[in-house]
Coordinates of N, CA and C in Angstrom, one line a residue:
M1 N 57.8 28.5 -19.2 CA 56.9 28.7 -20.3 C 57.6 29.4 -21.5
P2 N 57.3 29.0 -22.7 CA 58.0 29.7 -23.9 C 57.5 31.1 -24.1
D3 N 58.2 31.8 -24.9 CA 57.8 33.2 -25.2 C 56.7 33.2 -26.2
I4 N 55.5 33.4 -25.8 CA 54.3 33.4 -26.7 C 53.6 34.8 -26.6
S5 N 53.2 35.3 -27.8 CA 52.6 36.6 -27.8 C 51.2 36.5 -27.2
L6 N 50.7 37.6 -26.7 CA 49.3 37.7 -26.1 C 48.3 37.2 -27.1
T7 N 48.4 37.6 -28.4 CA 47.5 37.2 -29.4 C 47.4 35.7 -29.5
I8 N 48.5 35.0 -29.5 CA 48.6 33.5 -29.6 C 47.9 32.9 -28.4
V9 N 48.2 33.5 -27.2 CA 47.6 33.0 -26.0 C 46.1 33.1 -26.0
V10 N 45.6 34.2 -26.5 CA 44.1 34.4 -26.7 C 43.5 33.4 -27.6
V11 N 44.2 33.2 -28.8 CA 43.7 32.2 -29.8 C 43.7 30.8 -29.2
L12 N 44.8 30.4 -28.4 CA 44.8 29.1 -27.8 C 43.7 28.9 -26.8
C13 N 43.4 30.0 -26.0 CA 42.3 29.9 -25.0 C 41.0 29.7 -25.7
L14 N 40.7 30.4 -26.8 CA 39.5 30.3 -27.5 C 39.4 28.9 -28.2
A15 N 40.5 28.4 -28.7 CA 40.6 27.0 -29.2 C 40.3 26.0 -28.1
S16 N 40.8 26.3 -26.9 CA 40.5 25.4 -25.8 C 39.1 25.4 -25.4
L17 N 38.4 26.5 -25.4 CA 37.0 26.6 -25.1 C 36.2 25.8 -26.1
A18 N 36.5 26.0 -27.4 CA 35.7 25.3 -28.5 C 36.0 23.8 -28.4
A19 N 37.3 23.4 -28.1 CA 37.7 22.0 -28.0 C 37.0 21.3 -26.9
G20 N 36.8 22.0 -25.7 CA 36.1 21.5 -24.6 C 34.6 21.2 -24.9
W21 N 34.0 22.1 -25.7 CA 32.6 21.8 -26.1 C 32.5 20.6 -27.0
I22 N 33.3 20.6 -28.0 CA 33.4 19.5 -29.0 C 33.6 18.2 -28.3
D23 N 34.6 18.2 -27.4 CA 35.0 16.9 -26.8 C 33.9 16.4 -25.9
A24 N 33.2 17.3 -25.3 CA 32.1 16.8 -24.4 C 30.9 16.3 -25.2
V25 N 30.6 16.8 -26.4 CA 29.5 16.4 -27.2 C 29.8 15.1 -27.9
V26 N 31.0 15.0 -28.5 CA 31.2 13.8 -29.3 C 32.7 13.3 -29.3
G27 N 33.5 14.0 -28.5 CA 34.9 13.6 -28.5 C 35.6 14.3 -29.6
G28 N 37.0 14.2 -29.6 CA 37.7 14.8 -30.7 C 38.1 16.2 -30.5
G29 N 38.0 16.8 -29.3 CA 38.4 18.1 -29.1 C 39.9 18.3 -29.3
G30 N 40.7 17.3 -29.1 CA 42.1 17.4 -29.3 C 42.5 17.6 -30.7
L31 N 41.6 17.2 -31.6 CA 41.9 17.4 -33.1 C 41.8 18.9 -33.4
L32 N 41.2 19.7 -32.6 CA 41.2 21.1 -32.8 C 42.4 21.7 -31.9
L33 N 42.5 21.3 -30.7 CA 43.4 21.9 -29.7 C 44.9 21.6 -30.0
L34 N 45.2 20.3 -30.4 CA 46.6 19.9 -30.6 C 47.1 20.6 -31.8
P35 N 46.4 20.6 -33.0 CA 47.0 21.4 -34.1 C 47.2 22.8 -33.8
A36 N 46.3 23.4 -33.0 CA 46.4 24.8 -32.6 C 47.7 25.0 -31.8
M37 N 48.0 24.1 -30.9 CA 49.2 24.2 -30.1 C 50.4 23.9 -30.9
L38 N 50.4 23.0 -31.8 CA 51.5 22.7 -32.7 C 51.9 24.0 -33.5
L39 N 50.9 24.7 -33.9 CA 51.1 26.0 -34.7 C 51.4 27.1 -33.8
G40 N 50.9 27.2 -32.6 CA 51.0 28.3 -31.7 C 52.3 28.4 -30.9
L41 N 52.8 27.2 -30.6 CA 54.1 27.1 -29.8 C 55.3 27.5 -30.7
P42 N 56.3 28.1 -30.2 CA 57.5 28.6 -31.0 C 58.0 27.4 -31.9
G43 N 58.5 27.8 -33.0 CA 59.1 26.8 -33.9 C 60.2 26.1 -33.3
G44 N 60.3 24.8 -33.5 CA 61.4 24.0 -33.0 C 61.0 23.3 -31.6
T45 N 59.8 23.7 -31.1 CA 59.4 23.1 -29.8 C 59.1 21.6 -30.1
P46 N 59.7 20.7 -29.3 CA 59.4 19.3 -29.4 C 57.9 18.9 -29.3
A47 N 57.5 18.0 -30.1 CA 56.1 17.6 -30.1 C 55.6 17.1 -28.7
A48 N 56.5 16.6 -27.9 CA 56.2 16.1 -26.6 C 55.6 17.2 -25.7
Y49 N 56.1 18.5 -25.9 CA 55.6 19.6 -25.1 C 54.1 19.9 -25.5
A50 N 53.8 19.9 -26.8 CA 52.5 20.1 -27.2 C 51.5 19.0 -26.7
L51 N 52.0 17.8 -26.8 CA 51.2 16.7 -26.3 C 51.0 16.7 -24.8
G52 N 52.0 17.0 -24.1 CA 51.9 17.1 -22.6 C 51.0 18.2 -22.1
T53 N 51.2 19.4 -22.7 CA 50.4 20.5 -22.3 C 48.9 20.3 -22.7
N54 N 48.7 19.7 -23.9 CA 47.4 19.4 -24.3 C 46.7 18.4 -23.3
K55 N 47.4 17.5 -22.7 CA 46.8 16.6 -21.7 C 46.4 17.3 -20.5
A56 N 47.3 18.2 -20.0 CA 47.0 19.0 -18.8 C 45.8 19.8 -19.0
V57 N 45.5 20.3 -20.2 CA 44.3 21.1 -20.4 C 43.1 20.2 -20.5
A58 N 43.2 19.1 -21.3 CA 42.1 18.3 -21.6 C 41.5 17.6 -20.4
I59 N 42.4 17.2 -19.5 CA 41.9 16.4 -18.3 C 40.9 17.2 -17.5
V60 N 41.1 18.6 -17.5 CA 40.2 19.4 -16.7 C 38.8 19.5 -17.4
G61 N 38.7 19.8 -18.7 CA 37.5 19.8 -19.3 C 36.7 18.5 -19.4
T62 N 37.5 17.4 -19.6 CA 37.0 16.1 -19.6 C 36.3 15.7 -18.3
T63 N 37.0 16.1 -17.2 CA 36.5 15.8 -15.9 C 35.2 16.5 -15.6
G64 N 35.1 17.8 -16.0 CA 33.9 18.6 -15.9 C 32.7 18.0 -16.7
A65 N 33.0 17.5 -17.9 CA 32.0 16.9 -18.7 C 31.5 15.6 -18.1
A66 N 32.5 14.8 -17.6 CA 32.2 13.5 -17.0 C 31.3 13.6 -15.8
V67 N 31.5 14.6 -14.9 CA 30.7 14.9 -13.8 C 29.3 15.3 -14.2
T68 N 29.2 16.1 -15.2 CA 27.9 16.6 -15.7 C 27.1 15.4 -16.2
Y69 N 27.7 14.6 -17.0 CA 27.1 13.4 -17.6 C 26.6 12.4 -16.5
A70 N 27.5 12.1 -15.6 CA 27.3 11.1 -14.5 C 26.0 11.5 -13.7
R71 N 25.8 12.8 -13.6 CA 24.6 13.2 -12.8 C 23.3 13.1 -13.5
K72 N 23.3 13.1 -14.8 CA 22.1 13.2 -15.6 C 21.9 12.1 -16.6
A73 N 22.9 11.4 -17.0 CA 22.8 10.4 -18.1 C 22.9 9.0 -17.5
P74 N 22.2 8.0 -18.2 CA 22.2 6.6 -17.6 C 23.6 5.9 -17.9
V75 N 24.6 6.3 -17.1 CA 25.9 5.8 -17.2 C 26.2 4.6 -16.2
D76 N 26.8 3.5 -16.7 CA 27.2 2.4 -15.9 C 28.6 2.8 -15.4
V77 N 28.7 3.5 -14.3 CA 30.0 4.0 -13.8 C 31.0 2.9 -13.6
R78 N 30.6 1.7 -13.0 CA 31.5 0.6 -12.7 C 32.1 0.1 -14.0
L79 N 31.3 -0.1 -15.1 CA 31.8 -0.5 -16.3 C 32.8 0.5 -16.9
A80 N 32.4 1.8 -16.8 CA 33.3 2.8 -17.4 C 34.6 2.8 -16.7
V81 N 34.6 2.6 -15.4 CA 35.9 2.6 -14.6 C 36.7 1.4 -15.0
R82 N 36.1 0.3 -15.2 CA 36.9 -0.9 -15.6 C 37.6 -0.7 -17.0
I83 N 36.8 -0.1 -17.9 CA 37.5 0.2 -19.2 C 38.5 1.3 -19.0
G84 N 38.2 2.2 -18.1 CA 39.1 3.3 -17.9 C 40.5 2.9 -17.3
L85 N 40.4 1.9 -16.4 CA 41.7 1.4 -15.8 C 42.6 0.8 -16.8
A86 N 41.9 0.0 -17.8 CA 42.7 -0.5 -18.9 C 43.3 0.6 -19.8
A87 N 42.4 1.6 -20.0 CA 42.9 2.8 -20.8 C 44.0 3.5 -20.1
L88 N 44.0 3.6 -18.7 CA 45.1 4.2 -18.0 C 46.4 3.5 -18.3
A89 N 46.4 2.2 -18.3 CA 47.6 1.4 -18.5 C 48.1 1.7 -20.0
G90 N 47.1 1.6 -20.9 CA 47.4 1.8 -22.3 C 48.0 3.2 -22.6
S91 N 47.4 4.2 -22.0 CA 47.8 5.6 -22.3 C 49.2 5.9 -21.7
T92 N 49.5 5.3 -20.5 CA 50.8 5.5 -19.9 C 51.9 4.9 -20.8
A93 N 51.6 3.7 -21.4 CA 52.6 3.1 -22.3 C 52.7 3.9 -23.5
G94 N 51.6 4.4 -24.1 CA 51.7 5.2 -25.3 C 52.4 6.5 -25.1
A95 N 52.3 7.1 -23.9 CA 53.0 8.4 -23.6 C 54.5 8.2 -23.6
F96 N 55.0 7.0 -23.1 CA 56.4 6.7 -23.1 C 56.9 6.6 -24.5
V97 N 56.1 6.0 -25.4 CA 56.6 5.9 -26.8 C 56.6 7.3 -27.5
A98 N 55.7 8.2 -27.1 CA 55.5 9.4 -27.7 C 56.6 10.4 -27.5
A99 N 57.5 10.1 -26.6 CA 58.6 11.1 -26.3 C 59.4 11.5 -27.5
G100 N 59.7 10.5 -28.3 CA 60.5 10.7 -29.5 C 59.8 10.9 -30.8
L101 N 58.4 11.2 -30.7 CA 57.6 11.2 -31.9 C 57.8 12.6 -32.6
S102 N 57.9 12.5 -33.9 CA 58.0 13.8 -34.7 C 56.6 14.3 -35.1
T103 N 56.5 15.6 -35.1 CA 55.2 16.2 -35.5 C 54.8 15.9 -36.9
D104 N 55.8 15.5 -37.7 CA 55.6 15.2 -39.1 C 54.7 14.0 -39.3
V105 N 54.6 13.1 -38.4 CA 53.8 11.9 -38.5 C 52.4 12.1 -38.0
L106 N 52.2 13.2 -37.2 CA 50.9 13.3 -36.5 C 49.7 13.5 -37.5
K107 N 49.8 14.5 -38.4 CA 48.7 14.9 -39.2 C 48.3 13.9 -40.2
P108 N 49.2 13.2 -41.0 CA 48.7 12.2 -41.9 C 48.0 11.0 -41.2
V109 N 48.6 10.6 -40.1 CA 47.9 9.4 -39.4 C 46.5 9.8 -39.0
V110 N 46.4 10.9 -38.4 CA 45.0 11.3 -37.9 C 44.1 11.5 -39.0
M111 N 44.5 12.1 -40.1 CA 43.6 12.3 -41.3 C 43.1 10.9 -41.8
V112 N 44.0 10.0 -42.0 CA 43.5 8.7 -42.5 C 42.5 8.0 -41.6
V113 N 42.8 8.1 -40.3 CA 41.8 7.4 -39.3 C 40.5 8.2 -39.3
L114 N 40.5 9.5 -39.4 CA 39.3 10.3 -39.4 C 38.5 10.0 -40.6
L115 N 39.1 9.9 -41.7 CA 38.3 9.6 -43.0 C 37.6 8.3 -42.8
G116 N 38.3 7.3 -42.2 CA 37.6 6.0 -42.0 C 36.4 6.1 -41.1
V117 N 36.6 6.9 -40.0 CA 35.5 7.1 -39.0 C 34.3 7.8 -39.7
G118 N 34.6 8.9 -40.4 CA 33.5 9.6 -41.1 C 32.7 8.8 -42.1
T119 N 33.5 8.0 -42.9 CA 32.8 7.1 -43.9 C 31.9 6.1 -43.2
F120 N 32.4 5.5 -42.1 CA 31.7 4.5 -41.4 C 30.3 5.1 -40.9
V121 N 30.4 6.2 -40.3 CA 29.2 6.8 -39.7 C 28.2 7.2 -40.8
M122 N 28.7 7.7 -41.9 CA 27.8 8.1 -43.0 C 27.1 6.9 -43.6
L123 N 27.8 5.8 -43.7 CA 27.2 4.6 -44.3 C 26.2 3.9 -43.3
R124 N 26.3 4.3 -42.0 CA 25.4 3.7 -41.0 C 24.5 4.7 -40.4
P125 N 23.5 5.2 -41.1 CA 22.7 6.3 -40.6 C 22.0 6.1 -39.2
A126 N 21.7 4.8 -38.9 CA 21.0 4.5 -37.7 C 22.0 4.2 -36.6
F127 N 23.3 4.3 -36.9 CA 24.3 4.0 -35.9 C 24.2 4.9 -34.6
G128 N 24.0 4.3 -33.5 CA 23.9 5.1 -32.2 C 22.7 5.9 -32.0
T129 N 21.7 5.8 -32.8 CA 20.5 6.6 -32.6 C 19.6 6.1 -31.4
A130 N 19.8 4.9 -31.1 CA 19.0 4.3 -30.0 C 19.7 3.1 -29.4
P131 N 19.6 2.9 -28.0 CA 20.3 1.8 -27.4 C 19.7 0.5 -27.8
S132 N 20.5 -0.6 -27.8 CA 19.9 -1.9 -28.1 C 19.2 -2.5 -26.9
A133 N 18.1 -3.2 -27.1 CA 17.4 -3.9 -26.0 C 18.1 -5.1 -25.5
E134 N 19.1 -5.6 -26.3 CA 19.8 -6.9 -26.0 C 20.8 -6.6 -24.8
P135 N 20.8 -7.6 -23.9 CA 21.8 -7.5 -22.8 C 23.2 -7.6 -23.4
V136 N 24.2 -6.9 -22.8 CA 25.6 -6.9 -23.2 C 26.3 -8.2 -22.7
S137 N 26.8 -9.0 -23.5 CA 27.5 -10.2 -23.1 C 28.9 -9.9 -22.5
A138 N 29.3 -10.9 -21.7 CA 30.6 -10.7 -21.1 C 31.7 -10.6 -22.1
R139 N 31.6 -11.3 -23.2 CA 32.6 -11.2 -24.3 C 32.7 -9.8 -24.9
R140 N 31.5 -9.2 -25.0 CA 31.5 -7.8 -25.5 C 32.2 -6.8 -24.5
V141 N 31.9 -7.1 -23.3 CA 32.5 -6.2 -22.2 C 34.1 -6.4 -22.3
L142 N 34.5 -7.6 -22.4 CA 36.0 -7.9 -22.5 C 36.6 -7.2 -23.7
A143 N 35.8 -7.3 -24.8 CA 36.3 -6.7 -26.1 C 36.4 -5.1 -25.9
A144 N 35.4 -4.6 -25.2 CA 35.4 -3.1 -24.9 C 36.6 -2.7 -24.1
I145 N 36.9 -3.6 -23.1 CA 38.1 -3.3 -22.2 C 39.4 -3.4 -23.0
G146 N 39.4 -4.4 -23.9 CA 40.6 -4.5 -24.7 C 40.8 -3.5 -25.8
L147 N 39.7 -3.2 -26.5 CA 39.8 -2.3 -27.6 C 39.7 -0.8 -27.2
A148 N 38.6 -0.5 -26.5 CA 38.3 0.9 -26.0 C 39.3 1.2 -24.9
G149 N 39.7 0.2 -24.1 CA 40.6 0.5 -23.0 C 42.0 0.5 -23.4
L150 N 42.6 -0.7 -23.5 CA 44.0 -0.8 -23.8 C 44.4 -0.1 -25.2
G151 N 43.6 -0.5 -26.2 CA 44.0 -0.1 -27.6 C 43.9 1.4 -27.8
I152 N 42.7 2.0 -27.5 CA 42.5 3.4 -27.7 C 43.3 4.2 -26.6
G153 N 43.4 3.6 -25.4 CA 44.2 4.2 -24.4 C 45.6 4.4 -24.9
F154 N 46.2 3.4 -25.5 CA 47.6 3.5 -26.0 C 47.7 4.6 -27.1
Y155 N 46.7 4.7 -28.0 CA 46.6 5.7 -29.0 C 46.6 7.1 -28.3
D156 N 45.8 7.2 -27.3 CA 45.7 8.5 -26.6 C 47.0 9.0 -26.0
G157 N 47.7 8.1 -25.4 CA 49.0 8.4 -24.9 C 50.0 8.7 -26.0
L158 N 49.9 8.0 -27.1 CA 50.9 8.1 -28.2 C 50.7 9.4 -29.0
I159 N 49.4 9.7 -29.4 CA 49.1 10.8 -30.2 C 48.0 11.7 -29.6
G160 N 46.8 11.1 -29.3 CA 45.8 11.8 -28.5 C 44.6 12.3 -29.3
P161 N 44.8 13.1 -30.4 CA 43.6 13.7 -31.0 C 42.6 12.6 -31.6
G162 N 41.3 12.8 -31.3 CA 40.3 11.9 -31.8 C 40.0 10.8 -30.8
T163 N 40.7 10.7 -29.6 CA 40.5 9.6 -28.7 C 39.0 9.6 -28.2
G164 N 38.4 10.7 -27.9 CA 37.0 10.7 -27.5 C 36.1 10.2 -28.5
T165 N 36.3 10.6 -29.8 CA 35.5 10.2 -30.9 C 35.6 8.7 -31.1
F166 N 36.9 8.1 -31.0 CA 37.1 6.7 -31.2 C 36.4 5.9 -30.1
L167 N 36.5 6.5 -28.9 CA 35.8 5.8 -27.7 C 34.3 5.8 -27.9
V168 N 33.7 6.9 -28.4 CA 32.3 6.9 -28.6 C 31.9 5.8 -29.6
L169 N 32.6 5.8 -30.7 CA 32.4 4.8 -31.8 C 32.5 3.4 -31.3
A170 N 33.6 3.1 -30.6 CA 33.9 1.7 -30.1 C 32.8 1.3 -29.1
L171 N 32.4 2.2 -28.2 CA 31.4 1.8 -27.1 C 30.1 1.6 -27.8
T172 N 29.8 2.4 -28.8 CA 28.5 2.3 -29.4 C 28.4 1.0 -30.2
A173 N 29.5 0.6 -30.9 CA 29.5 -0.6 -31.7 C 29.6 -1.8 -30.8
L174 N 30.4 -1.8 -29.8 CA 30.7 -3.0 -29.0 C 29.6 -3.3 -27.9
L175 N 29.1 -2.2 -27.3 CA 28.2 -2.3 -26.2 C 26.7 -1.9 -26.5
H176 N 26.5 -1.5 -27.8 CA 25.2 -1.2 -28.3 C 24.6 0.0 -27.5
F177 N 25.4 1.0 -27.2 CA 25.0 2.2 -26.5 C 24.4 3.2 -27.6
D178 N 23.5 4.1 -27.2 CA 23.2 5.2 -28.0 C 24.3 6.2 -27.9
L179 N 24.4 7.2 -28.8 CA 25.5 8.1 -28.8 C 25.7 8.9 -27.6
V180 N 24.6 9.3 -27.0 CA 24.7 10.1 -25.8 C 25.2 9.3 -24.6
T181 N 24.8 8.1 -24.4 CA 25.3 7.2 -23.4 C 26.8 6.9 -23.6
A182 N 27.1 6.7 -24.9 CA 28.5 6.4 -25.3 C 29.4 7.6 -25.0
S183 N 28.9 8.8 -25.3 CA 29.6 10.0 -25.0 C 29.9 10.2 -23.5
A184 N 28.8 9.9 -22.7 CA 28.9 10.0 -21.3 C 30.0 9.0 -20.7
T185 N 29.9 7.8 -21.2 CA 30.8 6.7 -20.7 C 32.2 7.1 -21.2
A186 N 32.4 7.6 -22.4 CA 33.7 7.9 -23.0 C 34.4 9.0 -22.1
K187 N 33.6 9.9 -21.6 CA 34.2 10.9 -20.8 C 34.9 10.4 -19.5
I188 N 34.3 9.4 -18.9 CA 34.9 8.8 -17.7 C 36.1 8.0 -18.1
V189 N 36.0 7.3 -19.2 CA 37.2 6.5 -19.7 C 38.3 7.5 -20.1
N190 N 38.0 8.6 -20.7 CA 38.9 9.6 -21.2 C 39.7 10.3 -20.0
C191 N 39.0 10.4 -18.9 CA 39.6 11.0 -17.7 C 40.8 10.1 -17.3
C192 N 40.6 8.8 -17.4 CA 41.7 7.8 -17.0 C 42.8 7.9 -18.0
T193 N 42.5 7.9 -19.3 CA 43.6 8.0 -20.3 C 44.4 9.2 -20.2
N194 N 43.7 10.4 -20.0 CA 44.4 11.6 -19.8 C 45.3 11.6 -18.6
A195 N 44.8 11.0 -17.5 CA 45.6 10.9 -16.2 C 46.8 10.1 -16.4
G196 N 46.7 9.0 -17.1 CA 47.9 8.2 -17.3 C 48.9 8.9 -18.2
A197 N 48.5 9.5 -19.3 CA 49.4 10.2 -20.2 C 50.0 11.4 -19.5
L198 N 49.2 12.2 -18.8 CA 49.6 13.4 -18.2 C 50.7 13.1 -17.1
A199 N 50.5 12.0 -16.4 CA 51.5 11.6 -15.3 C 52.8 11.3 -16.0
T200 N 52.8 10.7 -17.2 CA 54.1 10.4 -17.9 C 54.7 11.6 -18.4
F201 N 53.9 12.5 -19.0 CA 54.5 13.7 -19.6 C 55.0 14.6 -18.4
A202 N 54.3 14.7 -17.3 CA 54.8 15.5 -16.2 C 56.1 14.9 -15.6
W203 N 56.2 13.6 -15.5 CA 57.4 13.0 -15.1 C 58.6 13.3 -16.0
K204 N 58.3 13.4 -17.3 CA 59.4 13.7 -18.2 C 59.6 15.2 -18.3
G205 N 58.8 16.0 -17.7 CA 59.0 17.5 -17.7 C 58.6 18.1 -18.9
T206 N 57.6 17.6 -19.7 CA 57.2 18.1 -21.0 C 55.8 18.7 -20.9
V207 N 55.5 19.5 -19.9 CA 54.3 20.2 -19.7 C 54.5 21.7 -19.4
Y208 N 53.9 22.6 -20.2 CA 54.0 24.0 -19.9 C 52.8 24.3 -18.9
W209 N 53.1 24.3 -17.6 CA 52.0 24.3 -16.6 C 51.2 25.6 -16.6
Q210 N 51.9 26.7 -16.7 CA 51.3 28.1 -16.7 C 50.3 28.2 -17.8
L211 N 50.8 27.9 -19.0 CA 49.9 28.0 -20.2 C 48.7 27.0 -20.0
A212 N 49.0 25.8 -19.6 CA 47.9 24.8 -19.4 C 46.9 25.2 -18.4
A213 N 47.3 25.9 -17.3 CA 46.3 26.3 -16.3 C 45.4 27.3 -16.8
L214 N 45.9 28.2 -17.6 CA 45.0 29.3 -18.2 C 44.1 28.7 -19.2
M215 N 44.6 27.8 -20.1 CA 43.7 27.2 -21.1 C 42.7 26.2 -20.5
A216 N 43.1 25.6 -19.4 CA 42.2 24.7 -18.7 C 40.9 25.3 -18.3
V217 N 40.9 26.5 -17.8 CA 39.7 27.2 -17.4 C 38.7 27.3 -18.5
F218 N 39.2 27.7 -19.7 CA 38.3 27.8 -20.9 C 37.8 26.4 -21.3
N219 N 38.7 25.4 -21.2 CA 38.3 24.0 -21.6 C 37.2 23.5 -20.6
L220 N 37.3 23.8 -19.4 CA 36.3 23.4 -18.4 C 35.0 23.9 -18.7
V221 N 34.9 25.2 -19.0 CA 33.7 25.9 -19.4 C 33.1 25.2 -20.6
G222 N 33.9 25.0 -21.6 CA 33.4 24.4 -22.8 C 32.9 23.0 -22.6
G223 N 33.6 22.2 -21.8 CA 33.2 20.8 -21.5 C 31.9 20.7 -20.8
T224 N 31.7 21.6 -19.8 CA 30.5 21.6 -19.0 C 29.3 22.0 -19.9
V225 N 29.5 23.0 -20.7 CA 28.4 23.5 -21.5 C 28.1 22.4 -22.6
G226 N 29.1 21.8 -23.2 CA 28.9 20.8 -24.2 C 28.2 19.6 -23.7
A227 N 28.5 19.1 -22.5 CA 27.7 18.0 -21.9 C 26.3 18.3 -21.7
H228 N 26.0 19.5 -21.2 CA 24.5 19.9 -21.1 C 23.9 20.0 -22.5
T229 N 24.6 20.4 -23.5 CA 24.0 20.5 -24.9 C 23.7 19.1 -25.4
A230 N 24.6 18.2 -25.2 CA 24.4 16.8 -25.7 C 23.2 16.2 -25.0
L231 N 23.1 16.3 -23.7 CA 22.0 15.8 -22.9 C 20.7 16.3 -23.4
K232 N 20.6 17.6 -23.7 CA 19.4 18.3 -24.1 C 19.0 17.9 -25.5
K233 N 20.0 17.9 -26.4 CA 19.7 17.7 -27.9 C 19.5 16.2 -28.3
G234 N 20.2 15.3 -27.6 CA 20.0 13.9 -27.9 C 21.0 13.4 -29.0
S235 N 20.8 12.1 -29.3 CA 21.8 11.3 -30.2 C 21.8 11.9 -31.6
A236 N 20.7 12.3 -32.1 CA 20.7 12.8 -33.5 C 21.6 14.0 -33.7
F237 N 21.5 14.9 -32.7 CA 22.4 16.1 -32.7 C 23.8 15.7 -32.6
V238 N 24.1 14.7 -31.7 CA 25.5 14.3 -31.5 C 26.1 13.7 -32.8
R239 N 25.2 13.0 -33.5 CA 25.7 12.4 -34.8 C 26.0 13.5 -35.8
V240 N 25.2 14.5 -35.9 CA 25.5 15.6 -36.8 C 26.8 16.3 -36.5
V241 N 27.0 16.6 -35.2 CA 28.2 17.2 -34.7 C 29.4 16.3 -35.0
L242 N 29.3 15.0 -34.8 CA 30.3 14.1 -35.1 C 30.8 14.2 -36.5
L243 N 29.9 14.1 -37.5 CA 30.3 14.2 -38.9 C 30.9 15.5 -39.2
T244 N 30.3 16.6 -38.7 CA 30.8 17.9 -39.0 C 32.2 18.1 -38.5
V245 N 32.4 17.6 -37.3 CA 33.8 17.8 -36.7 C 34.8 16.9 -37.5
V246 N 34.4 15.7 -37.8 CA 35.4 14.8 -38.5 C 35.8 15.4 -39.8
F247 N 34.9 15.8 -40.7 CA 35.3 16.2 -42.0 C 35.8 17.7 -42.0
A248 N 35.4 18.5 -41.1 CA 36.0 19.8 -41.0 C 37.5 19.7 -40.6
L249 N 37.7 18.9 -39.7 CA 39.1 18.7 -39.2 C 40.0 18.0 -40.2
V250 N 39.5 17.1 -40.9 CA 40.2 16.4 -42.0 C 40.7 17.5 -43.0
A251 N 39.7 18.4 -43.4 CA 40.0 19.4 -44.3 C 41.1 20.4 -43.8
N252 N 41.0 20.7 -42.5 CA 41.9 21.6 -41.9 C 43.3 21.0 -41.8
L253 N 43.4 19.8 -41.4 CA 44.7 19.1 -41.3 C 45.3 18.9 -42.7
A254 N 44.5 18.6 -43.7 CA 45.0 18.5 -45.1 C 45.6 19.8 -45.6
Y255 N 44.9 20.9 -45.3 CA 45.3 22.2 -45.7 C 46.7 22.5 -45.0
Q256 N 46.8 22.2 -43.7 CA 48.1 22.5 -43.0 C 49.2 21.6 -43.6
Q257 N 48.9 20.4 -44.0 CA 49.9 19.4 -44.4 C 50.4 19.7 -45.8
W258 N 49.5 20.0 -46.7 CA 49.9 20.1 -48.1 C 49.8 21.5 -48.8
I259 N 49.1 22.4 -48.2 CA 48.9 23.7 -48.8 C 49.6 24.9 -48.1
A260 N 49.3 24.9 -46.8 CA 49.9 26.0 -46.0 C 51.4 26.1 -46.0

């Protein structure tokens, strides 16, 4: 583990707690946690260590949220696992590519994608407020496996931040889920993407396990509480959190990239 001050460790644990809550409600907790780790780890630390440690933390909170959702939300676990297996393959491939990734390319890429996500949700006020009564066709299921599974899974292994948010949006658009059901399904899929990416980072030795274990406790608490909050408040609340998270993090990343 690198030499990190107690103050930085406390800040990272609090960021992990908040990220767990955000990730459980609407996804995108990594957009808070990964930048915090990139700033908190000593200068010169390769990006792969921040990405790998982030995965070790996130998989714990995501699993806690997935279990909470599966008990109380109308989740098609079999469908989620099918998408998740494709996501596992995609994230494993993405993590291999991520080994040589520079931190300089992370923030601009994430900002552009987030702005597109926020604009889309704002222009579609009814998006994800209620599930569709239409049955989901086999073509849409295959599209979800390809896009939400392989495509977003690869992104998760490659970069990671925003994966949960992108999964929620893709599942809502392709399978006509409401936002709460999409969030619940996304957690199961996200467990698979995290597992694939983490296995690759662990194999490459780019995980700070002691730091990850401490932060994971806070992430688990945040994830479990966040899942309960989303189930209680419903899709309208999730939509508000989604937009708030997207634009707050775009502003934060822009500040770090061009001003700080």
